[in-house]
C-alpha cells in the first residue's frame, strides 16, 4: 500500500487524509484494493458508528479512491474490493435517523454506488454488483433504493439476464413501496429479453 494511505488508514490520521489529493492517480492506483480492504476493517469495528474521526477518514479516503478508479479506468481491477466494501454495509443499519440523516454505513454505500453502477455497460462488473445492489432495495433507505433502481434500469437495457435471477426481490421491493422506480426494471427487461414478469401481475396471483 502507498505509504500515505498506510499512514492515514493505519493511524486513522484525519490531519493527513487531505494530503491524499496531492498524489497523482497513477501513483496510488496500485494501492486501491488494499486500501479498500483496510477501510472495510475500520468500518466494521464496533465503535465506528459513534467515532466521528474514523468516519471522516473513511469518507475522505473513499472519495480519493473512487476518483482514482474513475480517472485511471481501473474499475475491473479494483471492482471486487469495491463491491466487497459496498456489500459489507448491508451488515449494518442503513435506515435514516429521525432527522433523515444517513447512517455512517449508508453514507459509505451511497458514496460507492455511482462508482460501481455507472459501469452498467460492463457485464463483468455488473455480474459482481447486481446481486448486491438488489439487496439494498429492501433495506429501508429510500434514497439509496432510488439510486440503485435507476442504475439497475440502465443495466437492464444492456444485459437484462443479469436481473432475471433477482425477480422475486425486485417484485417484493415494488410491492412494499420501497421505490417507484424499480417497476421500470420490469418493462425494460421484458422489452429486451422477456425474462422478467410484471410485478403487478404477480401481486394479483
Coordinates of N, CA, C and O in Angstrom, one line a residue, residues 18-195:
X18 N -6.3 14.7 3.9 CA -6.4 15.6 2.7 C -5.2 15.5 1.8 O -5.3 15.9 0.6
X19 N -4.0 15.1 2.3 CA -2.8 15.1 1.5 C -2.9 14.0 0.4 O -2.2 14.1 -0.6
X20 N -3.9 13.1 0.5 CA -4.0 12.1 -0.5 C -4.4 12.7 -1.8 O -4.1 12.1 -2.9
X21 N -5.0 13.9 -1.8 CA -5.4 14.5 -3.0 C -4.3 15.2 -3.7 O -4.4 15.7 -4.9
X22 N -3.1 15.3 -3.1 CA -1.9 15.9 -3.7 C -1.2 14.8 -4.5 O -0.2 15.2 -5.3
X23 N -1.5 13.6 -4.4 CA -0.9 12.5 -5.1 C -1.5 12.3 -6.5 O -2.7 12.4 -6.7
X24 N -0.7 11.9 -7.5 CA -1.2 11.6 -8.8 C -2.0 10.3 -8.7 O -1.7 9.4 -7.9
X25 N -3.1 10.2 -9.5 CA -3.9 9.0 -9.5 C -3.1 7.7 -9.8 O -3.2 6.7 -9.2
X26 N -2.2 7.9 -10.8 CA -1.4 6.7 -11.2 C -0.4 6.3 -10.1 O -0.1 5.1 -10.0
X27 N -0.1 7.2 -9.2 CA 0.9 6.9 -8.1 C 0.2 6.0 -7.1 O 0.9 5.1 -6.4
X28 N -1.1 6.1 -6.9 CA -1.8 5.4 -5.9 C -2.7 4.2 -6.4 O -3.2 3.4 -5.6
X29 N -2.8 4.1 -7.7 CA -3.7 3.2 -8.3 C -3.4 1.7 -7.8 O -4.4 1.0 -7.6
X30 N -2.2 1.4 -7.7 CA -1.9 0.0 -7.3 C -2.2 -0.3 -5.9 O -2.2 -1.5 -5.5
X31 N -2.5 0.7 -5.1 CA -2.8 0.5 -3.7 C -4.3 0.5 -3.4 O -4.7 0.3 -2.2
X32 N -5.1 0.7 -4.4 CA -6.6 1.0 -4.1 C -7.3 -0.2 -3.5 O -8.1 0.0 -2.5
X33 N -7.1 -1.4 -4.0 CA -7.8 -2.6 -3.4 C -7.4 -2.8 -2.0 O -8.2 -3.1 -1.1
X34 N -6.1 -2.7 -1.7 CA -5.6 -2.9 -0.3 C -6.2 -1.8 0.6 O -6.6 -2.1 1.7
X35 N -6.3 -0.6 0.1 CA -6.9 0.5 0.9 C -8.4 0.2 1.2 O -8.9 0.5 2.3
X36 N -9.1 -0.3 0.2 CA -10.5 -0.6 0.4 C -10.7 -1.7 1.4 O -11.6 -1.7 2.2
X37 N -9.8 -2.7 1.4 CA -9.8 -3.7 2.4 C -9.6 -3.2 3.8 O -10.3 -3.6 4.8
X38 N -8.7 -2.2 3.9 CA -8.5 -1.6 5.2 C -9.7 -0.8 5.7 O -10.0 -0.8 6.9
X39 N -10.3 -0.1 4.8 CA -11.5 0.7 5.1 C -12.6 -0.2 5.6 O -13.3 0.1 6.5
X40 N -12.7 -1.4 5.0 CA -13.7 -2.4 5.4 C -13.5 -2.8 6.8 O -14.4 -2.9 7.6
X41 N -12.2 -3.0 7.2 CA -11.9 -3.4 8.6 C -12.3 -2.2 9.5 O -12.9 -2.5 10.6
X42 N -11.9 -1.0 9.2 CA -12.2 0.2 10.0 C -13.7 0.3 10.2 O -14.2 0.5 11.3
X43 N -14.5 0.2 9.1 CA -15.9 0.5 9.2 C -16.7 -0.6 9.8 O -17.9 -0.5 10.2
X44 N -16.0 -1.8 10.0 CA -16.7 -2.9 10.6 C -16.4 -3.0 12.1 O -16.9 -3.8 12.8
X45 N -15.6 -2.0 12.6 CA -15.3 -2.0 14.0 C -16.5 -1.6 14.9 O -17.4 -0.9 14.4
X46 N -16.6 -2.2 16.1 CA -17.8 -1.9 16.9 C -18.1 -0.5 17.2 O -19.3 -0.1 17.3
X47 N -17.1 0.4 17.3 CA -17.4 1.8 17.6 C -17.4 2.7 16.4 O -17.5 3.9 16.6
X48 N -17.4 2.2 15.2 CA -17.3 3.0 14.0 C -18.5 4.0 13.9 O -18.4 5.2 13.6
X49 N -19.7 3.5 14.3 CA -20.9 4.4 14.1 C -20.9 5.6 15.0 O -21.7 6.5 14.8
X50 N -20.1 5.6 16.1 CA -20.0 6.7 17.0 C -18.7 7.4 17.0 O -18.5 8.4 17.8
X51 N -17.8 7.0 16.1 CA -16.5 7.6 16.0 C -16.4 8.6 14.8 O -16.2 8.2 13.7
X52 N -16.5 9.9 15.1 CA -16.6 10.9 14.1 C -15.2 11.0 13.3 O -15.2 11.2 12.1
X53 N -14.1 10.8 14.0 CA -12.8 10.8 13.4 C -12.7 9.7 12.3 O -12.3 10.0 11.2
X54 N -13.0 8.5 12.7 CA -12.9 7.4 11.8 C -13.8 7.5 10.6 O -13.4 7.2 9.4
X55 N -15.0 8.0 10.8 CA -16.0 8.2 9.7 C -15.4 9.3 8.8 O -15.5 9.1 7.5
X56 N -14.8 10.3 9.3 CA -14.3 11.4 8.4 C -13.1 10.9 7.6 O -13.0 11.1 6.4
X57 N -12.2 10.1 8.2 CA -11.1 9.5 7.5 C -11.6 8.6 6.4 O -11.1 8.6 5.2
X58 N -12.6 7.7 6.7 CA -13.1 6.8 5.7 C -13.8 7.6 4.5 O -13.6 7.2 3.4
X59 N -14.5 8.6 4.9 CA -15.2 9.4 3.8 C -14.2 10.0 2.9 O -14.4 9.9 1.6
X60 N -13.1 10.6 3.4 CA -12.1 11.2 2.5 C -11.4 10.2 1.7 O -11.2 10.4 0.5
X61 N -11.1 9.1 2.3 CA -10.3 8.0 1.6 C -11.2 7.4 0.5 O -10.7 7.1 -0.6
X62 N -12.5 7.2 0.7 CA -13.4 6.7 -0.3 C -13.5 7.6 -1.5 O -13.4 7.2 -2.7
X63 N -13.6 8.9 -1.2 CA -13.7 9.9 -2.2 C -12.4 9.9 -3.1 O -12.5 9.9 -4.3
X64 N -11.2 9.8 -2.4 CA -10.0 9.7 -3.2 C -9.9 8.4 -4.0 O -9.4 8.5 -5.2
X65 N -10.3 7.3 -3.4 CA -10.2 6.1 -4.1 C -11.1 6.0 -5.4 O -10.7 5.6 -6.5
X66 N -12.4 6.4 -5.2 CA -13.3 6.4 -6.3 C -12.9 7.3 -7.4 O -13.1 7.0 -8.6
X67 N -12.3 8.5 -7.0 CA -11.8 9.4 -8.0 C -10.7 8.8 -8.8 O -10.7 8.8 -10.1
X68 N -9.8 8.1 -8.1 CA -8.7 7.5 -8.8 C -9.1 6.3 -9.7 O -8.6 6.1 -10.8
X69 N -10.1 5.6 -9.3 CA -10.6 4.5 -10.1 C -11.2 5.0 -11.4 O -11.0 4.5 -12.5
X70 N -12.0 6.1 -11.3 CA -12.6 6.7 -12.5 C -11.5 7.2 -13.4 O -11.5 7.0 -14.6
X71 N -10.5 7.9 -12.8 CA -9.5 8.6 -13.7 C -8.6 7.6 -14.3 O -8.0 7.9 -15.4
X72 N -8.3 6.5 -13.7 CA -7.4 5.5 -14.2 C -8.1 4.4 -14.9 O -7.5 3.4 -15.4
X73 N -9.5 4.5 -15.0 CA -10.3 3.4 -15.6 C -9.9 2.0 -15.1 O -9.8 1.1 -15.9
X74 N -9.8 1.9 -13.8 CA -9.4 0.6 -13.2 C -10.4 -0.1 -12.5 O -10.1 -0.8 -11.5
X75 N -11.7 0.1 -12.8 CA -12.8 -0.5 -12.1 C -12.7 -2.0 -12.2 O -13.0 -2.7 -11.2
X76 N -12.3 -2.6 -13.3 CA -12.2 -4.0 -13.4 C -11.2 -4.6 -12.4 O -11.4 -5.7 -11.9
X77 N -10.1 -3.9 -12.3 CA -9.0 -4.3 -11.4 C -9.4 -4.2 -9.9 O -9.1 -5.1 -9.1
X78 N -10.2 -3.2 -9.5 CA -10.5 -3.0 -8.1 C -12.0 -3.2 -7.8 O -12.4 -3.0 -6.7
X79 N -12.7 -3.7 -8.8 CA -14.2 -3.9 -8.6 C -14.5 -4.8 -7.5 O -15.4 -4.6 -6.7
X80 N -13.7 -5.9 -7.4 CA -14.0 -6.9 -6.4 C -13.9 -6.4 -5.0 O -14.8 -6.6 -4.1
X81 N -12.8 -5.6 -4.7 CA -12.6 -5.0 -3.4 C -13.7 -3.9 -3.1 O -14.2 -3.8 -2.0
X82 N -14.0 -3.2 -4.2 CA -15.0 -2.1 -4.0 C -16.4 -2.7 -3.7 O -17.1 -2.2 -2.8
X83 N -16.8 -3.7 -4.4 CA -18.1 -4.4 -4.1 C -18.1 -5.0 -2.8 O -19.1 -5.0 -2.1
X84 N -17.0 -5.6 -2.3 CA -16.9 -6.2 -1.0 C -17.1 -5.2 0.1 O -17.9 -5.5 1.1
X85 N -16.6 -4.0 0.0 CA -16.8 -2.9 1.0 C -18.3 -2.5 0.9 O -18.9 -2.3 1.9
X86 N -18.8 -2.4 -0.3 CA -20.2 -2.0 -0.5 C -21.1 -3.0 0.1 O -22.0 -2.6 0.9
X87 N -20.9 -4.3 -0.1 CA -21.7 -5.3 0.5 C -21.6 -5.4 2.0 O -22.6 -5.7 2.7
X88 N -20.5 -5.0 2.5 CA -20.3 -5.1 4.0 C -21.3 -4.1 4.7 O -21.6 -4.2 5.8
X89 N -21.7 -3.0 3.9 CA -22.6 -2.0 4.5 C -24.0 -2.7 4.8 O -24.7 -2.2 5.7
X90 N -24.3 -3.8 4.1 CA -25.6 -4.4 4.4 C -25.7 -5.1 5.7 O -26.7 -5.4 6.2
X91 N -24.5 -5.3 6.4 CA -24.5 -5.9 7.7 C -24.8 -4.9 8.8 O -24.9 -5.3 10.0
X92 N -25.0 -3.6 8.4 CA -25.2 -2.6 9.4 C -26.5 -1.8 9.1 O -27.2 -2.0 8.1
X93 N -26.9 -1.0 10.1 CA -28.2 -0.2 9.9 C -28.0 0.8 8.8 O -27.1 1.6 8.8
X94 N -29.0 0.8 7.9 CA -29.0 1.8 6.8 C -30.1 2.7 6.8 O -30.2 3.6 6.0
X95 N -31.1 2.5 7.7 CA -32.2 3.4 7.8 C -31.9 4.8 8.4 O -31.2 4.9 9.4
X96 N -32.4 5.8 7.7 CA -32.1 7.2 8.2 C -32.6 7.4 9.6 O -33.6 6.8 10.0
X97 N -32.0 8.3 10.4 CA -32.4 8.6 11.7 C -33.7 9.5 11.6 O -34.2 9.8 10.5
X98 N -34.2 9.9 12.8 CA -35.4 10.7 12.8 C -35.2 12.0 12.1 O -36.2 12.6 11.6
X99 N -34.0 12.5 12.0 CA -33.7 13.7 11.3 C -33.4 13.5 9.8 O -32.9 14.4 9.1
X100 N -33.7 12.3 9.3 CA -33.5 11.9 7.9 C -32.0 12.0 7.5 O -31.6 12.2 6.4
X101 N -31.1 11.8 8.5 CA -29.7 11.8 8.2 C -29.3 10.4 8.0 O -29.6 9.5 8.7
X102 N -28.4 10.2 7.0 CA -28.0 8.8 6.7 C -27.1 8.3 7.8 O -26.3 9.1 8.4
X103 N -27.1 7.0 8.0 CA -26.2 6.4 9.0 C -24.8 6.3 8.4 O -24.7 6.5 7.1
X104 N -23.8 6.1 9.2 CA -22.4 6.1 8.6 C -22.3 5.1 7.5 O -21.6 5.3 6.5
X105 N -22.9 3.9 7.6 CA -22.7 2.9 6.6 C -23.6 3.2 5.4 O -23.2 2.8 4.3
X106 N -24.7 3.9 5.6 CA -25.5 4.3 4.4 C -24.7 5.3 3.6 O -24.8 5.4 2.4
X107 N -23.9 6.2 4.3 CA -23.1 7.1 3.6 C -22.0 6.4 2.8 O -21.7 6.8 1.6
X108 N -21.4 5.4 3.3 CA -20.4 4.6 2.6 C -21.0 4.0 1.3 O -20.5 4.1 0.2
X109 N -22.2 3.4 1.5 CA -22.9 2.7 0.4 C -23.2 3.7 -0.7 O -23.0 3.5 -1.9
X110 N -23.7 4.9 -0.3 CA -24.0 5.9 -1.2 C -22.8 6.5 -2.0 O -22.9 6.7 -3.2
X111 N -21.7 6.6 -1.3 CA -20.5 7.2 -1.9 C -19.9 6.2 -3.0 O -19.3 6.6 -3.9
X112 N -20.2 4.9 -2.7 CA -19.6 3.9 -3.6 C -20.5 3.5 -4.8 O -20.1 3.2 -5.9
X113 N -21.8 3.7 -4.6 CA -22.8 3.2 -5.6 C -22.6 3.7 -7.0 O -22.5 2.9 -7.9
X114 N -22.4 5.0 -7.2 CA -22.2 5.5 -8.5 C -20.9 5.0 -9.2 O -20.9 4.8 -10.4
X115 N -19.9 4.9 -8.4 CA -18.6 4.4 -8.9 C -18.7 3.0 -9.5 O -18.1 2.7 -10.5
X116 N -19.5 2.2 -8.8 CA -19.7 0.9 -9.3 C -20.8 0.8 -10.4 O -20.5 0.3 -11.5
X117 N -21.9 1.3 -10.2 CA -23.1 1.1 -11.1 C -23.1 2.0 -12.3 O -23.8 1.8 -13.3
X118 N -22.2 3.0 -12.4 CA -22.1 3.8 -13.6 C -21.4 3.0 -14.7 O -21.4 3.3 -15.9
X119 N -20.9 1.8 -14.3 CA -20.3 0.9 -15.3 C -21.4 -0.2 -15.7 O -21.0 -1.4 -15.9
X120 N -22.6 0.2 -15.8 CA -23.7 -0.7 -16.1 C -23.5 -1.4 -17.5 O -24.2 -2.4 -17.8
X121 N -22.7 -0.8 -18.3 CA -22.4 -1.4 -19.7 C -21.3 -2.3 -19.7 O -20.8 -2.8 -20.7
X122 N -20.7 -2.7 -18.5 CA -19.6 -3.6 -18.4 C -20.1 -4.9 -17.7 O -20.1 -4.9 -16.4
X123 N -20.4 -5.9 -18.4 CA -21.0 -7.1 -17.8 C -20.2 -7.7 -16.7 O -20.8 -8.2 -15.7
X124 N -18.8 -7.8 -16.7 CA -18.1 -8.4 -15.6 C -18.3 -7.6 -14.3 O -18.4 -8.2 -13.2
X125 N -18.4 -6.3 -14.4 CA -18.7 -5.5 -13.1 C -20.1 -5.7 -12.7 O -20.4 -5.9 -11.5
X126 N -21.0 -5.7 -13.6 CA -22.4 -5.9 -13.2 C -22.7 -7.3 -12.6 O -23.6 -7.5 -11.8
X127 N -22.0 -8.3 -13.1 CA -22.1 -9.6 -12.6 C -21.8 -9.6 -11.1 O -22.4 -10.4 -10.3
X128 N -20.8 -8.8 -10.7 CA -20.4 -8.7 -9.3 C -21.4 -7.8 -8.5 O -21.8 -8.1 -7.4
X129 N -21.9 -6.8 -9.2 CA -22.6 -5.7 -8.5 C -24.1 -6.0 -8.3 O -24.7 -5.7 -7.3
X130 N -24.8 -6.6 -9.4 CA -26.2 -6.7 -9.3 C -26.7 -7.5 -8.1 O -27.7 -7.1 -7.5
X131 N -26.1 -8.7 -7.8 CA -26.6 -9.4 -6.7 C -26.6 -8.7 -5.4 O -27.4 -8.9 -4.5
X132 N -25.6 -7.7 -5.3 CA -25.5 -6.9 -4.1 C -26.5 -5.7 -4.2 O -27.2 -5.4 -3.2
X133 N -26.6 -5.1 -5.3 CA -27.5 -4.0 -5.5 C -28.9 -4.3 -5.1 O -29.6 -3.5 -4.5
X134 N -29.4 -5.5 -5.5 CA -30.8 -5.8 -5.3 C -31.1 -5.9 -3.8 O -32.2 -5.7 -3.3
X135 N -30.1 -6.3 -3.0 CA -30.2 -6.4 -1.6 C -30.5 -5.1 -0.9 O -31.2 -5.0 0.1
X136 N -30.0 -4.0 -1.5 CA -30.2 -2.7 -0.9 C -31.6 -2.2 -1.1 O -32.1 -1.3 -0.4
X137 N -32.4 -2.8 -2.1 CA -33.7 -2.4 -2.4 C -34.7 -2.5 -1.2 O -35.7 -1.9 -1.2
X138 N -34.4 -3.4 -0.3 CA -35.3 -3.7 0.8 C -34.7 -3.3 2.2 O -35.1 -3.9 3.2
X139 N -33.8 -2.4 2.2 CA -33.1 -2.0 3.5 C -33.6 -0.8 4.1 O -33.0 -0.2 5.0
X140 N -34.8 -0.2 3.6 CA -35.4 0.9 4.3 C -34.8 2.2 4.0 O -35.2 3.2 4.7
X141 N -33.9 2.4 3.1 CA -33.4 3.7 2.8 C -33.8 4.1 1.4 O -33.3 3.6 0.4
X142 N -34.8 5.0 1.3 CA -35.4 5.3 0.0 C -34.5 6.0 -1.0 O -34.6 5.7 -2.2
X143 N -33.6 6.8 -0.5 CA -32.7 7.5 -1.4 C -31.7 6.5 -2.0 O -31.4 6.5 -3.2
X144 N -31.2 5.6 -1.2 CA -30.3 4.5 -1.7 C -31.1 3.7 -2.7 O -30.6 3.3 -3.8
X145 N -32.3 3.3 -2.4 CA -33.1 2.5 -3.3 C -33.4 3.2 -4.6 O -33.4 2.6 -5.6
X146 N -33.7 4.5 -4.5 CA -33.9 5.2 -5.7 C -32.7 5.2 -6.6 O -32.8 5.0 -7.9
X147 N -31.6 5.5 -6.1 CA -30.3 5.5 -6.9 C -30.0 4.1 -7.4 O -29.7 4.0 -8.6
X148 N -30.2 3.1 -6.6 CA -29.9 1.7 -7.0 C -30.8 1.3 -8.2 O -30.4 0.8 -9.2
X149 N -32.1 1.6 -8.1 CA -33.1 1.2 -9.1 C -32.8 2.0 -10.4 O -33.0 1.4 -11.5
X150 N -32.4 3.2 -10.3 CA -32.1 4.0 -11.5 C -31.0 3.3 -12.3 O -31.1 3.2 -13.6
X151 N -29.9 3.0 -11.6 CA -28.8 2.3 -12.3 C -29.1 0.9 -12.8 O -28.7 0.5 -13.9
X152 N -29.9 0.2 -12.0 CA -30.3 -1.1 -12.4 C -31.2 -1.1 -13.7 O -31.2 -2.0 -14.5
X153 N -32.0 0.0 -13.8 CA -32.8 0.1 -15.0 C -31.9 0.2 -16.2 O -32.2 -0.3 -17.3
X154 N -30.8 1.0 -16.1 CA -29.9 1.1 -17.2 C -29.2 -0.3 -17.5 O -29.0 -0.6 -18.6
X155 N -28.9 -1.0 -16.4 CA -28.2 -2.3 -16.6 C -29.2 -3.3 -17.3 O -28.8 -4.1 -18.1
X156 N -30.5 -3.1 -17.0 CA -31.5 -4.0 -17.6 C -31.5 -3.8 -19.1 O -31.8 -4.8 -19.9
X157 N -31.3 -2.6 -19.6 CA -31.3 -2.3 -21.0 C -30.1 -3.0 -21.7 O -30.2 -3.6 -22.7
X158 N -29.0 -3.0 -21.0 CA -27.7 -3.6 -21.5 C -27.7 -5.1 -21.5 O -27.3 -5.7 -22.4
X159 N -28.0 -5.6 -20.3 CA -27.9 -7.1 -20.1 C -29.0 -7.5 -19.1 O -28.7 -7.7 -17.9
X160 N -30.2 -7.7 -19.6 CA -31.3 -8.0 -18.7 C -31.2 -9.3 -18.0 O -31.8 -9.4 -16.9
X161 N -30.5 -10.3 -18.6 CA -30.5 -11.6 -17.9 C -29.8 -11.5 -16.6 O -29.9 -12.4 -15.7
X162 N -29.0 -10.4 -16.3 CA -28.3 -10.3 -15.0 C -29.4 -10.1 -13.9 O -29.1 -10.4 -12.7
X163 N -30.5 -9.6 -14.3 CA -31.6 -9.3 -13.3 C -32.6 -10.5 -13.1 O -33.3 -10.5 -12.2
X164 N -32.5 -11.4 -14.1 CA -33.6 -12.4 -14.1 C -33.6 -13.3 -12.8 O -34.7 -13.6 -12.4
X165 N -32.4 -13.5 -12.2 CA -32.4 -14.3 -11.0 C -32.9 -13.6 -9.8 O -33.0 -14.2 -8.7
X166 N -33.1 -12.3 -9.9 CA -33.5 -11.5 -8.8 C -34.9 -10.9 -8.9 O -35.2 -10.0 -8.2
X167 N -35.7 -11.6 -9.7 CA -37.1 -11.1 -9.9 C -37.9 -11.0 -8.6 O -38.5 -10.0 -8.3
X168 N -37.8 -12.0 -7.8 CA -38.6 -12.0 -6.5 C -38.2 -10.9 -5.6 O -39.1 -10.2 -5.1
X169 N -36.9 -10.6 -5.5 CA -36.5 -9.5 -4.6 C -37.0 -8.1 -5.2 O -37.4 -7.3 -4.4
X170 N -36.9 -8.0 -6.5 CA -37.4 -6.7 -7.1 C -38.9 -6.6 -7.0 O -39.4 -5.5 -6.6
X171 N -39.6 -7.7 -7.2 CA -41.1 -7.6 -7.0 C -41.4 -7.2 -5.6 O -42.3 -6.4 -5.4
X172 N -40.8 -7.8 -4.7 CA -41.1 -7.5 -3.2 C -40.8 -6.1 -2.9 O -41.6 -5.4 -2.2
X173 N -39.8 -5.5 -3.5 CA -39.5 -4.1 -3.2 C -40.5 -3.2 -3.8 O -40.9 -2.2 -3.1
X174 N -41.0 -3.5 -5.0 CA -42.1 -2.7 -5.6 C -43.4 -2.8 -4.8 O -44.0 -1.8 -4.4
X175 N -43.7 -4.0 -4.3 CA -45.0 -4.2 -3.6 C -44.9 -3.6 -2.2 O -45.9 -3.1 -1.7
X176 N -43.7 -3.5 -1.7 CA -43.6 -2.8 -0.3 C -43.4 -1.3 -0.4 O -43.3 -0.6 0.6
X177 N -43.4 -0.8 -1.7 CA -43.3 0.6 -1.9 C -42.0 1.2 -1.6 O -41.8 2.4 -1.3
X178 N -40.9 0.4 -1.7 CA -39.6 0.9 -1.4 C -39.1 1.9 -2.5 O -38.4 2.8 -2.2
X179 N -39.6 1.7 -3.7 CA -39.2 2.6 -4.8 C -40.2 2.5 -5.9 O -40.5 1.4 -6.4
X180 N -40.6 3.7 -6.4 CA -41.5 3.7 -7.6 C -40.7 3.4 -8.8 O -41.2 2.9 -9.8
X181 N -39.4 3.7 -8.8 CA -38.6 3.5 -10.0 C -38.3 2.0 -10.3 O -38.0 1.7 -11.4
X182 N -38.4 1.1 -9.3 CA -38.0 -0.2 -9.5 C -38.9 -0.9 -10.6 O -38.4 -1.8 -11.3
X183 N -40.1 -0.5 -10.6 CA -41.0 -1.1 -11.6 C -40.5 -0.9 -13.0 O -40.9 -1.6 -13.9
X184 N -39.7 0.2 -13.3 CA -39.2 0.4 -14.6 C -38.3 -0.8 -15.1 O -38.2 -1.1 -16.2
X185 N -37.7 -1.5 -14.1 CA -36.9 -2.6 -14.4 C -37.6 -3.7 -15.2 O -37.0 -4.3 -16.1
X186 N -38.9 -3.9 -14.9 CA -39.6 -5.0 -15.5 C -39.9 -4.7 -17.0 O -39.7 -5.5 -17.8
X187 N -40.3 -3.4 -17.2 CA -40.7 -3.1 -18.6 C -39.4 -3.1 -19.5 O -39.5 -3.6 -20.6
X188 N -38.3 -2.6 -19.0 CA -37.1 -2.5 -19.8 C -36.5 -3.9 -20.0 O -36.1 -4.2 -21.1
X189 N -36.6 -4.7 -18.9 CA -36.0 -6.1 -19.1 C -36.9 -6.9 -20.0 O -36.3 -7.6 -20.8
X190 N -38.2 -6.8 -19.8 CA -39.0 -7.6 -20.7 C -38.9 -7.2 -22.1 O -39.0 -8.0 -23.0
X191 N -38.7 -5.9 -22.3 CA -38.6 -5.4 -23.7 C -37.3 -5.9 -24.4 O -37.3 -6.1 -25.6
X192 N -36.3 -6.2 -23.6 CA -35.0 -6.7 -24.1 C -35.1 -8.3 -24.3 O -34.7 -8.8 -25.4
X193 N -35.5 -9.0 -23.3 CA -35.4 -10.4 -23.3 C -36.6 -11.2 -22.9 O -36.7 -12.4 -23.0
X194 N -37.6 -10.5 -22.4 CA -38.8 -11.1 -21.9 C -38.5 -12.0 -20.7 O -39.3 -13.0 -20.5
X195 N -37.5 -11.7 -19.9 CA -37.1 -12.6 -18.8 C -37.8 -12.3 -17.5 O -37.9 -13.1 -16.6

